[in-house]
XYZ file of C-alpha atoms in Angstrom:
261
model
C 0.000 0.000 0.000
C 2.837 2.385 0.780
C 5.272 1.530 -2.000
C 6.332 5.154 -2.332
C 8.430 4.698 0.824
C 11.840 3.041 0.742
C 12.151 -0.581 1.820
C 14.430 0.217 4.742
C 12.061 2.801 6.232
C 10.023 1.823 9.272
C 6.323 2.592 8.786
C 3.951 2.984 11.713
C 0.207 3.263 11.087
C -2.085 5.150 13.468
C -5.835 4.817 12.961
C -8.233 7.234 14.622
C -11.202 4.939 14.048
C -13.551 7.127 16.081
C -13.154 9.791 13.383
C -12.707 7.472 10.395
C -16.115 5.987 11.073
C -17.941 9.089 9.817
C -15.974 9.793 6.622
C -18.018 7.086 4.890
C -20.681 9.721 4.241
C -18.303 11.532 1.908
C -16.952 8.351 0.318
C -20.293 6.562 -0.159
C -18.713 3.250 0.754
C -18.155 1.315 3.950
C -14.833 0.280 5.495
C -13.690 -3.327 5.799
C -11.406 -2.759 8.756
C -10.650 -6.482 9.162
C -9.354 -6.802 5.609
C -7.278 -3.652 5.999
C -5.699 -4.773 9.277
C -4.894 -8.184 7.803
C -3.085 -6.528 4.905
C -1.152 -4.311 7.321
C -0.227 -7.382 9.322
C 1.327 -9.059 6.272
C 3.097 -5.934 5.009
C 6.762 -6.167 6.040
C 7.247 -2.408 5.647
C 4.665 -1.763 8.375
C 6.255 -2.538 11.711
C 3.480 -1.307 14.006
C -0.286 -0.648 13.796
C -2.018 1.512 16.403
C -5.806 1.385 16.514
C -7.813 3.850 18.642
C -11.550 3.723 19.140
C -14.009 5.194 21.637
C -16.999 2.878 21.862
C -20.301 2.706 23.678
C -20.229 -0.374 25.996
C -24.052 -0.320 26.074
C -24.124 -0.783 22.306
C -23.962 -4.565 21.894
C -22.798 -4.351 18.279
C -19.897 -2.051 19.143
C -18.984 -4.118 22.196
C -18.902 -7.327 20.139
C -16.729 -5.653 17.508
C -14.228 -4.657 20.202
C -14.062 -8.220 21.486
C -13.676 -9.597 17.956
C -10.795 -7.235 17.151
C -9.005 -8.180 20.360
C -9.433 -11.893 19.635
C -8.431 -11.798 15.969
C -5.376 -9.541 16.004
C -3.131 -10.818 18.764
C 0.208 -10.226 17.040
C 2.650 -7.917 18.855
C 2.568 -5.745 15.753
C -0.845 -4.456 16.879
C -1.717 -2.085 19.658
C -5.409 -1.510 20.405
C -6.660 1.300 22.576
C -10.368 1.067 23.327
C -11.924 3.865 25.331
C -15.411 3.821 26.780
C -17.735 6.575 25.666
C -17.614 9.638 27.925
C -20.911 11.358 28.691
C -21.013 14.697 30.480
C -23.956 17.039 30.747
C -25.885 14.950 28.203
C -23.080 15.295 25.673
C -21.150 12.280 24.379
C -17.402 12.446 23.655
C -16.041 9.906 21.188
C -12.524 11.228 20.678
C -9.225 9.618 21.658
C -7.085 12.548 20.551
C -5.062 13.044 23.729
C -3.966 9.413 23.850
C -2.957 9.461 20.186
C -1.012 12.725 20.532
C 0.975 11.327 23.438
C 1.814 8.026 21.728
C 2.793 9.650 18.426
C 5.040 12.199 20.138
C 6.642 9.674 22.459
C 7.308 7.126 19.708
C 8.777 9.825 17.468
C 11.098 11.131 20.187
C 12.274 7.567 20.834
C 13.003 7.216 17.089
C 10.860 4.100 16.751
C 9.619 4.918 13.232
C 10.631 6.797 10.090
C 7.239 7.224 8.410
C 3.908 8.067 9.997
C 0.639 7.048 8.304
C -2.142 8.850 10.155
C -5.799 8.091 9.436
C -7.820 10.998 10.815
C -9.624 14.204 9.859
C -9.216 16.027 13.162
C -7.616 19.476 13.051
C -6.412 18.947 16.616
C -3.588 16.862 15.150
C -2.043 19.905 13.464
C 0.238 20.733 16.397
C 1.679 17.209 16.906
C 2.079 16.814 13.128
C 4.125 20.031 13.030
C 6.294 18.800 15.895
C 6.916 15.443 14.233
C 7.654 17.152 10.923
C 10.450 19.170 12.586
C 12.076 15.889 13.631
C 12.678 15.032 9.943
C 10.027 12.334 9.896
C 7.899 11.488 6.866
C 4.144 11.910 7.251
C 1.077 10.857 5.270
C -2.369 12.034 6.391
C -5.144 9.805 5.035
C -8.683 11.208 5.033
C -11.248 12.781 2.733
C -12.940 16.092 2.142
C -15.066 17.724 3.478
C -14.354 16.087 6.820
C -10.640 16.781 7.147
C -9.764 20.070 8.841
C -8.697 22.797 6.402
C -5.760 23.921 8.550
C -4.341 20.388 8.552
C -4.596 20.088 4.756
C -3.140 23.558 4.238
C -0.074 22.768 6.327
C 0.583 19.402 4.665
C 0.114 20.745 1.137
C 2.747 23.450 1.719
C 5.436 20.857 2.420
C 7.595 18.762 0.109
C 5.222 15.966 -1.072
C 8.058 13.455 -0.774
C 8.158 14.159 2.945
C 4.673 15.281 3.952
C 1.585 14.229 1.986
C -2.226 14.403 2.176
C -3.899 11.338 0.670
C -7.506 12.099 -0.253
C -9.582 8.916 -0.473
C -12.023 10.733 -2.736
C -9.324 10.918 -5.397
C -8.008 8.124 -7.591
C -4.219 8.207 -7.897
C -1.180 6.044 -7.189
C -1.307 6.968 -3.494
C -5.003 6.581 -2.746
C -5.954 3.595 -4.923
C -3.796 0.971 -3.121
C -5.270 2.064 0.219
C -8.841 2.132 -1.098
C -8.500 -1.348 -2.598
C -7.680 -2.771 0.848
C -9.895 -0.511 2.967
C -13.090 -0.565 0.918
C -15.753 -3.142 1.689
C -16.887 -4.278 -1.750
C -19.679 -6.432 -0.307
C -21.650 -3.563 1.248
C -22.875 -0.122 0.334
C -22.537 2.761 2.734
C -24.213 2.158 6.094
C -27.168 4.126 4.758
C -29.846 2.067 3.039
C -28.844 1.835 -0.688
C -32.217 3.089 -2.055
C -31.786 6.206 0.079
C -28.282 6.753 -1.321
C -29.691 6.401 -4.842
C -32.472 8.855 -4.000
C -29.948 11.428 -2.705
C -27.865 11.144 -5.855
C -30.859 11.833 -8.111
C -32.704 14.404 -5.963
C -32.938 18.095 -6.829
C -31.858 20.903 -4.506
C -35.300 21.445 -2.963
C -35.659 17.778 -2.083
C -32.146 17.705 -0.624
C -32.979 20.736 1.515
C -36.093 18.997 2.776
C -34.058 15.880 3.571
C -31.502 17.959 5.455
C -34.221 19.653 7.507
C -35.793 16.273 8.220
C -32.489 14.800 9.412
C -31.976 17.814 11.660
C -35.428 17.179 13.126
C -34.521 13.511 13.501
C -31.455 14.460 15.578
C -33.778 15.715 18.343
C -36.383 13.012 17.835
C -37.333 11.028 20.949
C -38.142 7.457 19.941
C -40.173 6.881 23.089
C -42.268 10.052 23.153
C -42.753 11.359 19.626
C -44.200 10.177 16.355
C -41.882 9.671 13.412
C -41.211 13.034 11.681
C -43.039 13.363 8.373
C -40.935 13.203 5.229
C -41.418 12.892 1.484
C -39.642 9.495 1.215
C -42.336 6.821 1.351
C -39.963 3.954 2.131
C -40.445 3.465 5.885
C -37.282 1.370 6.165
C -35.188 4.197 4.678
C -36.557 6.583 7.294
C -35.867 4.144 10.108
C -32.284 3.683 8.890
C -31.673 7.386 9.546
C -33.834 7.742 12.653
C -32.026 5.032 14.577
C -28.508 6.189 13.714
C -26.389 7.838 16.399
C -26.532 11.609 16.697
C -22.963 11.927 15.395
C -23.885 10.008 12.226
C -26.973 12.152 11.624
C -24.866 15.273 12.092
C -22.301 13.960 9.613
C -25.086 13.292 7.089
C -26.308 16.880 7.475
C -22.767 18.114 6.743
C -22.580 15.853 3.696
C -25.920 17.199 2.400
C -24.735 20.782 2.960
C -21.740 20.119 0.717
C -23.895 18.511 -1.988
C -26.379 21.407 -1.899
């Protein structure tokens, strides 16, 4: 996947899965994280894979995925950091930024790697990326627009592309295609119901605006107290697919619709 690096360079991969999870709305395809991690495991250039994820222990599906990852990838090449969802004043925090910053900085100072492959879209990584860059390390930021922070892209794009590079998964080139071929789940569409995706792609601006307003209403919808918000899509299953998504996913869909509109 990372053939543009020399064979003798040590590559460490850091995955901010808490953030990666929502970029699927811009890509219109789902991740196959198991396939990707297996490929990383067999790639001799990659000497370490760090995987960070904040999960909801009350969500049985997320909990089972955590247990499955722990059981399947037991090689010393892998480091998994799973953090339970933090809830304060009715607000949920899914980020693992602080832990990632510390590990990246510490590993760089100890000269454990030559090349950093960072999967994230969080602008909070700008400062540690700048610090690592000053240590003559090579950096690749893997994400997609519009989710990646502008300040992070601006900094990376000003540097020598042989040293510091932004890999946009929405583009097809020699850097993105090898990653997409291993990361993309070819057996599934995006987590959204496929007919809804098709409807979005063919809808006019007015219909997209109505969908956006409906999703915003759905963000505050109380499943136990309120009737389902009215919407022009007649497919009840499509509506339920959105209604029962997490707030963060609904918010990401609103952002995606804003960019399409």
